[in-house]
């Protein structure tokens, strides 16, 4: 019986490919805006001399790209994590298998590397002048302070996702998370660069060989996401309810996750009205 149930599930390979392509597109879009908005030779810098305005524009475009992918066919297929920290959080919630979580993280890192490489090839001089958009600590920010900040902001992001995706506002999870990321980038990036995502930080750092303090961005975001997931799962913050790891669960795309809560009619009832409206 177990074998029959398992064989009826859709293949996870399309989801892996979607996660890779989605992450590639998000990183390419985001880093391109960093290059064009902050390279000294960019016409946008001359057109908009105020760096704060350009920072807000970058935040909106970077986060907006991720939100668009979450709602695209790519995001609907994979779940639109686009971030190993988010995948780790859902793995701790037991909403994604270990095999899928490892495959997602691998796809995210490879996708981010391809996206960053395309930025470096296409916007060569612009890209190098801003260190390919690598996340770096701001002036006066110590490694300990930067580590704490990245833990805190990723904790906030993961907790926001969990609360949103496991309630009646599930369809708006991508938009809510995107708005939070845009706010964090526009306000916090002068301190740490607002990584939130090990793949996003690793790709540009590896391509241009900047390793100083990069350990912060590989450890702090996953730790923040893990803390959020553990506290949410225990019901210390939030309801503790968990349905699926997809940020937007489309009814027309089969879910490959074995423990998807939407497969149970009793669990789906809470969302039926909202999803019918969409």
Tab-separated table of C-alpha atoms in Angstrom:
chain	number	residue	atom	x	y	z
A	1	UNK	CA	0.000	0.000	0.000
A	2	UNK	CA	2.771	2.440	0.879
A	3	UNK	CA	4.506	1.764	-2.402
A	4	UNK	CA	1.372	2.526	-4.379
A	5	UNK	CA	0.863	5.814	-2.597
A	6	UNK	CA	4.467	6.850	-3.118
A	7	UNK	CA	4.405	5.971	-6.822
A	8	UNK	CA	1.309	8.107	-7.351
A	9	UNK	CA	3.126	11.249	-6.294
A	10	UNK	CA	4.412	13.511	-9.053
A	11	UNK	CA	8.141	13.571	-9.733
A	12	UNK	CA	10.132	16.096	-7.721
A	13	UNK	CA	12.591	16.749	-10.547
A	14	UNK	CA	10.504	19.529	-12.166
A	15	UNK	CA	10.391	21.228	-8.763
A	16	UNK	CA	14.181	21.029	-8.453
A	17	UNK	CA	14.607	22.548	-11.903
A	18	UNK	CA	12.052	25.249	-11.111
A	19	UNK	CA	13.884	26.125	-7.894
A	20	UNK	CA	17.193	26.384	-9.754
A	21	UNK	CA	15.799	28.561	-12.543
A	22	UNK	CA	13.785	30.670	-10.130
A	23	UNK	CA	16.809	31.370	-7.941
A	24	UNK	CA	18.907	32.154	-11.004
A	25	UNK	CA	16.365	34.692	-12.220
A	26	UNK	CA	15.972	36.282	-8.789
A	27	UNK	CA	19.730	36.707	-8.327
A	28	UNK	CA	20.247	37.946	-11.873
A	29	UNK	CA	17.479	40.517	-11.470
A	30	UNK	CA	18.545	41.652	-8.010
A	31	UNK	CA	22.269	41.937	-8.648
A	32	UNK	CA	21.648	43.673	-11.966
A	33	UNK	CA	19.758	46.394	-10.145
A	34	UNK	CA	22.573	46.701	-7.610
A	35	UNK	CA	25.051	47.168	-10.456
A	36	UNK	CA	22.979	49.682	-12.394
A	37	UNK	CA	21.881	51.671	-9.347
A	38	UNK	CA	25.294	51.953	-7.662
A	39	UNK	CA	28.059	51.668	-10.236
A	40	UNK	CA	29.722	55.114	-10.543
A	41	UNK	CA	29.544	54.852	-14.335
A	42	UNK	CA	25.857	53.994	-14.448
A	43	UNK	CA	23.530	56.556	-16.060
A	44	UNK	CA	21.028	55.877	-13.259
A	45	UNK	CA	23.502	57.249	-10.713
A	46	UNK	CA	23.697	60.473	-12.684
A	47	UNK	CA	19.937	60.585	-13.187
A	48	UNK	CA	19.169	59.861	-9.502
A	49	UNK	CA	22.077	61.276	-7.464
A	50	UNK	CA	20.433	60.570	-4.093
A	51	UNK	CA	21.781	57.173	-2.918
A	52	UNK	CA	18.866	56.663	-0.536
A	53	UNK	CA	16.382	56.901	-3.381
A	54	UNK	CA	18.431	54.452	-5.421
A	55	UNK	CA	18.598	52.111	-2.439
A	56	UNK	CA	14.803	52.120	-2.144
A	57	UNK	CA	14.523	51.469	-5.875
A	58	UNK	CA	16.941	48.555	-5.578
A	59	UNK	CA	15.006	47.138	-2.630
A	60	UNK	CA	11.717	47.265	-4.509
A	61	UNK	CA	13.170	45.695	-7.649
A	62	UNK	CA	15.129	42.984	-5.818
A	63	UNK	CA	12.223	41.960	-3.590
A	64	UNK	CA	9.696	42.448	-6.370
A	65	UNK	CA	11.569	40.003	-8.550
A	66	UNK	CA	11.495	37.346	-5.856
A	67	UNK	CA	7.780	37.923	-5.280
A	68	UNK	CA	7.020	37.641	-8.990
A	69	UNK	CA	8.878	34.327	-9.166
A	70	UNK	CA	6.991	32.978	-6.147
A	71	UNK	CA	3.706	33.525	-7.997
A	72	UNK	CA	5.033	32.392	-11.378
A	73	UNK	CA	4.699	28.824	-12.697
A	74	UNK	CA	8.229	28.243	-11.375
A	75	UNK	CA	7.282	29.251	-7.842
A	76	UNK	CA	4.008	27.366	-7.933
A	77	UNK	CA	5.858	24.228	-8.984
A	78	UNK	CA	8.688	24.304	-6.428
A	79	UNK	CA	7.177	26.451	-3.690
A	80	UNK	CA	9.365	29.476	-4.353
A	81	UNK	CA	11.823	29.080	-1.492
A	82	UNK	CA	14.765	30.493	-3.501
A	83	UNK	CA	16.770	30.451	-0.276
A	84	UNK	CA	18.461	27.620	1.670
A	85	UNK	CA	17.440	29.312	4.924
A	86	UNK	CA	13.755	29.079	4.027
A	87	UNK	CA	14.170	25.466	2.924
A	88	UNK	CA	15.874	24.666	6.240
A	89	UNK	CA	12.999	26.228	8.132
A	90	UNK	CA	10.431	24.106	6.313
A	91	UNK	CA	12.594	20.996	6.768
A	92	UNK	CA	12.560	21.564	10.521
A	93	UNK	CA	8.785	21.903	10.240
A	94	UNK	CA	8.830	18.460	8.588
A	95	UNK	CA	7.108	19.854	5.497
A	96	UNK	CA	9.883	18.915	3.087
A	97	UNK	CA	11.837	15.660	3.015
A	98	UNK	CA	15.559	15.527	3.657
A	99	UNK	CA	16.195	14.469	0.059
A	100	UNK	CA	14.130	17.341	-1.321
A	101	UNK	CA	15.691	19.840	1.095
A	102	UNK	CA	19.223	18.863	0.044
A	103	UNK	CA	18.241	18.992	-3.632
A	104	UNK	CA	16.596	22.390	-3.161
A	105	UNK	CA	19.669	23.826	-1.403
A	106	UNK	CA	21.937	22.496	-4.143
A	107	UNK	CA	19.655	23.930	-6.840
A	108	UNK	CA	19.541	27.290	-5.063
A	109	UNK	CA	23.320	27.570	-4.799
A	110	UNK	CA	23.835	26.551	-8.440
A	111	UNK	CA	21.053	28.856	-9.595
A	112	UNK	CA	22.496	31.775	-7.644
A	113	UNK	CA	25.954	31.100	-9.096
A	114	UNK	CA	24.607	31.074	-12.657
A	115	UNK	CA	22.626	34.255	-12.061
A	116	UNK	CA	25.620	36.071	-10.581
A	117	UNK	CA	27.871	34.831	-13.388
A	118	UNK	CA	25.478	36.228	-15.985
A	119	UNK	CA	25.539	39.586	-14.212
A	120	UNK	CA	29.337	39.558	-14.227
A	121	UNK	CA	29.457	38.715	-17.941
A	122	UNK	CA	26.786	41.156	-19.063
A	123	UNK	CA	27.561	44.123	-16.775
A	124	UNK	CA	31.287	43.495	-16.397
A	125	UNK	CA	32.612	46.950	-15.483
A	126	UNK	CA	29.488	47.953	-13.586
A	127	UNK	CA	29.519	44.649	-11.703
A	128	UNK	CA	33.163	44.806	-10.674
A	129	UNK	CA	32.851	48.403	-9.489
A	130	UNK	CA	30.280	47.322	-6.882
A	131	UNK	CA	31.955	43.961	-6.076
A	132	UNK	CA	29.166	42.161	-7.945
A	133	UNK	CA	26.730	43.158	-5.231
A	134	UNK	CA	28.486	41.060	-2.584
A	135	UNK	CA	27.079	41.382	0.923
A	136	UNK	CA	29.591	43.210	3.112
A	137	UNK	CA	29.549	44.624	6.620
A	138	UNK	CA	29.024	48.365	6.824
A	139	UNK	CA	31.464	50.797	8.322
A	140	UNK	CA	31.649	50.400	12.086
A	141	UNK	CA	29.703	47.115	12.093
A	142	UNK	CA	31.628	44.369	13.880
A	143	UNK	CA	31.363	40.721	12.824
A	144	UNK	CA	29.511	39.907	16.050
A	145	UNK	CA	27.037	42.719	15.460
A	146	UNK	CA	26.591	41.726	11.827
A	147	UNK	CA	26.023	38.107	12.808
A	148	UNK	CA	23.337	39.108	15.292
A	149	UNK	CA	21.607	41.357	12.785
A	150	UNK	CA	21.489	38.664	10.100
A	151	UNK	CA	20.129	36.146	12.599
A	152	UNK	CA	17.441	38.622	13.642
A	153	UNK	CA	16.256	39.691	10.201
A	154	UNK	CA	16.154	36.117	8.868
A	155	UNK	CA	14.265	35.037	11.983
A	156	UNK	CA	11.720	37.758	11.209
A	157	UNK	CA	11.437	36.702	7.565
A	158	UNK	CA	11.003	32.996	8.311
A	159	UNK	CA	8.488	33.639	11.065
A	160	UNK	CA	6.490	35.924	8.768
A	161	UNK	CA	6.436	33.236	6.089
A	162	UNK	CA	5.330	30.521	8.509
A	163	UNK	CA	2.554	32.592	10.034
A	164	UNK	CA	1.307	33.705	6.621
A	165	UNK	CA	1.552	30.426	4.715
A	166	UNK	CA	-0.257	28.496	7.455
A	167	UNK	CA	-3.293	30.740	7.694
A	168	UNK	CA	-6.112	32.005	5.510
A	169	UNK	CA	-3.779	34.652	4.064
A	170	UNK	CA	-1.651	31.924	2.439
A	171	UNK	CA	-2.235	33.298	-1.102
A	172	UNK	CA	-0.585	36.573	-0.082
A	173	UNK	CA	2.475	35.011	1.567
A	174	UNK	CA	4.751	35.896	-1.352
A	175	UNK	CA	3.612	39.512	-1.374
A	176	UNK	CA	3.917	39.863	2.397
A	177	UNK	CA	7.390	38.310	2.455
A	178	UNK	CA	8.414	40.461	-0.515
A	179	UNK	CA	7.247	43.633	1.200
A	180	UNK	CA	9.230	42.695	4.310
A	181	UNK	CA	12.371	42.005	2.271
A	182	UNK	CA	11.993	45.335	0.463
A	183	UNK	CA	11.726	47.114	3.804
A	184	UNK	CA	14.745	45.306	5.230
A	185	UNK	CA	16.902	45.977	2.172
A	186	UNK	CA	16.005	49.667	2.130
A	187	UNK	CA	16.685	50.158	5.847
A	188	UNK	CA	19.200	47.532	6.964
A	189	UNK	CA	21.478	46.957	3.962
A	190	UNK	CA	23.957	49.708	4.984
A	191	UNK	CA	24.722	47.530	8.026
A	192	UNK	CA	25.152	44.018	6.583
A	193	UNK	CA	23.931	44.141	2.999
A	194	UNK	CA	20.715	42.345	4.020
A	195	UNK	CA	21.650	38.856	2.925
A	196	UNK	CA	18.933	36.640	4.453
A	197	UNK	CA	20.158	34.028	1.997
A	198	UNK	CA	23.439	32.031	1.996
A	199	UNK	CA	23.164	31.327	-1.741
A	200	UNK	CA	22.694	35.010	-2.537
A	201	UNK	CA	25.847	35.882	-0.569
A	202	UNK	CA	28.012	32.953	-1.612
A	203	UNK	CA	27.590	33.368	-5.381
A	204	UNK	CA	29.027	36.891	-5.859
A	205	UNK	CA	31.665	36.382	-3.143
A	206	UNK	CA	32.944	33.234	-4.836
A	207	UNK	CA	32.999	34.761	-8.312
A	208	UNK	CA	35.075	37.773	-7.300
A	209	UNK	CA	36.959	36.121	-4.402
A	210	UNK	CA	35.758	38.221	-1.483
A	211	UNK	CA	35.840	36.053	1.623
A	212	UNK	CA	36.181	38.515	4.494
A	213	UNK	CA	33.368	38.004	7.010
A	214	UNK	CA	31.437	35.855	4.535
A	215	UNK	CA	31.041	33.121	7.147
A	216	UNK	CA	28.450	35.382	8.731
A	217	UNK	CA	26.174	35.058	5.711
A	218	UNK	CA	26.551	31.278	5.550
A	219	UNK	CA	25.713	30.645	9.204
A	220	UNK	CA	23.563	33.494	10.543
A	221	UNK	CA	20.604	33.317	8.096
A	222	UNK	CA	20.112	29.543	8.475
A	223	UNK	CA	20.364	29.937	12.250
A	224	UNK	CA	17.728	32.679	12.251
A	225	UNK	CA	15.382	30.602	10.094
A	226	UNK	CA	15.930	27.546	12.283
A	227	UNK	CA	15.099	29.476	15.456
A	228	UNK	CA	11.902	30.803	13.886
A	229	UNK	CA	10.831	27.331	12.758
A	230	UNK	CA	11.538	25.725	16.120
A	231	UNK	CA	9.678	28.379	18.093
A	232	UNK	CA	6.749	28.290	15.672
A	233	UNK	CA	6.597	24.477	15.666
A	234	UNK	CA	6.401	24.433	19.460
A	235	UNK	CA	3.593	26.987	19.409
A	236	UNK	CA	5.685	29.472	21.369
A	237	UNK	CA	5.209	32.009	18.581
A	238	UNK	CA	2.294	31.381	16.245
A	239	UNK	CA	-0.178	28.525	16.102
A	240	UNK	CA	2.265	25.744	15.312
A	241	UNK	CA	0.005	24.581	12.457
A	242	UNK	CA	1.756	23.595	9.254
A	243	UNK	CA	0.240	22.630	5.903
A	244	UNK	CA	2.838	22.764	3.148
A	245	UNK	CA	6.214	24.274	2.328
A	246	UNK	CA	4.969	26.028	-0.801
A	247	UNK	CA	4.633	29.786	-0.433
A	248	UNK	CA	1.702	29.637	-2.831
A	249	UNK	CA	-0.114	26.338	-3.166
A	250	UNK	CA	-1.807	26.308	-6.571
A	251	UNK	CA	-4.646	23.819	-6.900
A	252	UNK	CA	-3.816	23.096	-10.560
A	253	UNK	CA	-0.233	21.926	-9.902
A	254	UNK	CA	0.258	18.568	-8.158
A	255	UNK	CA	2.326	18.768	-4.980
A	256	UNK	CA	5.248	16.346	-4.725
A	257	UNK	CA	5.613	16.718	-0.958
A	258	UNK	CA	4.573	13.493	0.760
A	259	UNK	CA	3.193	15.210	3.866
A	260	UNK	CA	1.360	18.058	2.157
A	261	UNK	CA	-1.548	19.124	4.336
A	262	UNK	CA	-3.628	20.077	1.327
A	263	UNK	CA	-4.045	16.388	0.519
A	264	UNK	CA	-6.320	16.131	3.542
A	265	UNK	CA	-9.822	17.602	2.987
A	266	UNK	CA	-10.149	18.497	6.659
A	267	UNK	CA	-7.046	20.646	6.474
A	268	UNK	CA	-7.937	22.245	3.181
A	269	UNK	CA	-11.297	23.583	4.348
A	270	UNK	CA	-9.757	26.608	6.033
A	271	UNK	CA	-8.364	27.783	2.691
A	272	UNK	CA	-11.112	26.837	0.251
A	273	UNK	CA	-12.965	30.134	0.325
A	274	UNK	CA	-9.841	32.214	-0.129
A	275	UNK	CA	-8.434	30.085	-2.909
A	276	UNK	CA	-11.752	30.007	-4.753
A	277	UNK	CA	-11.684	33.801	-4.909
A	278	UNK	CA	-8.279	33.653	-6.632
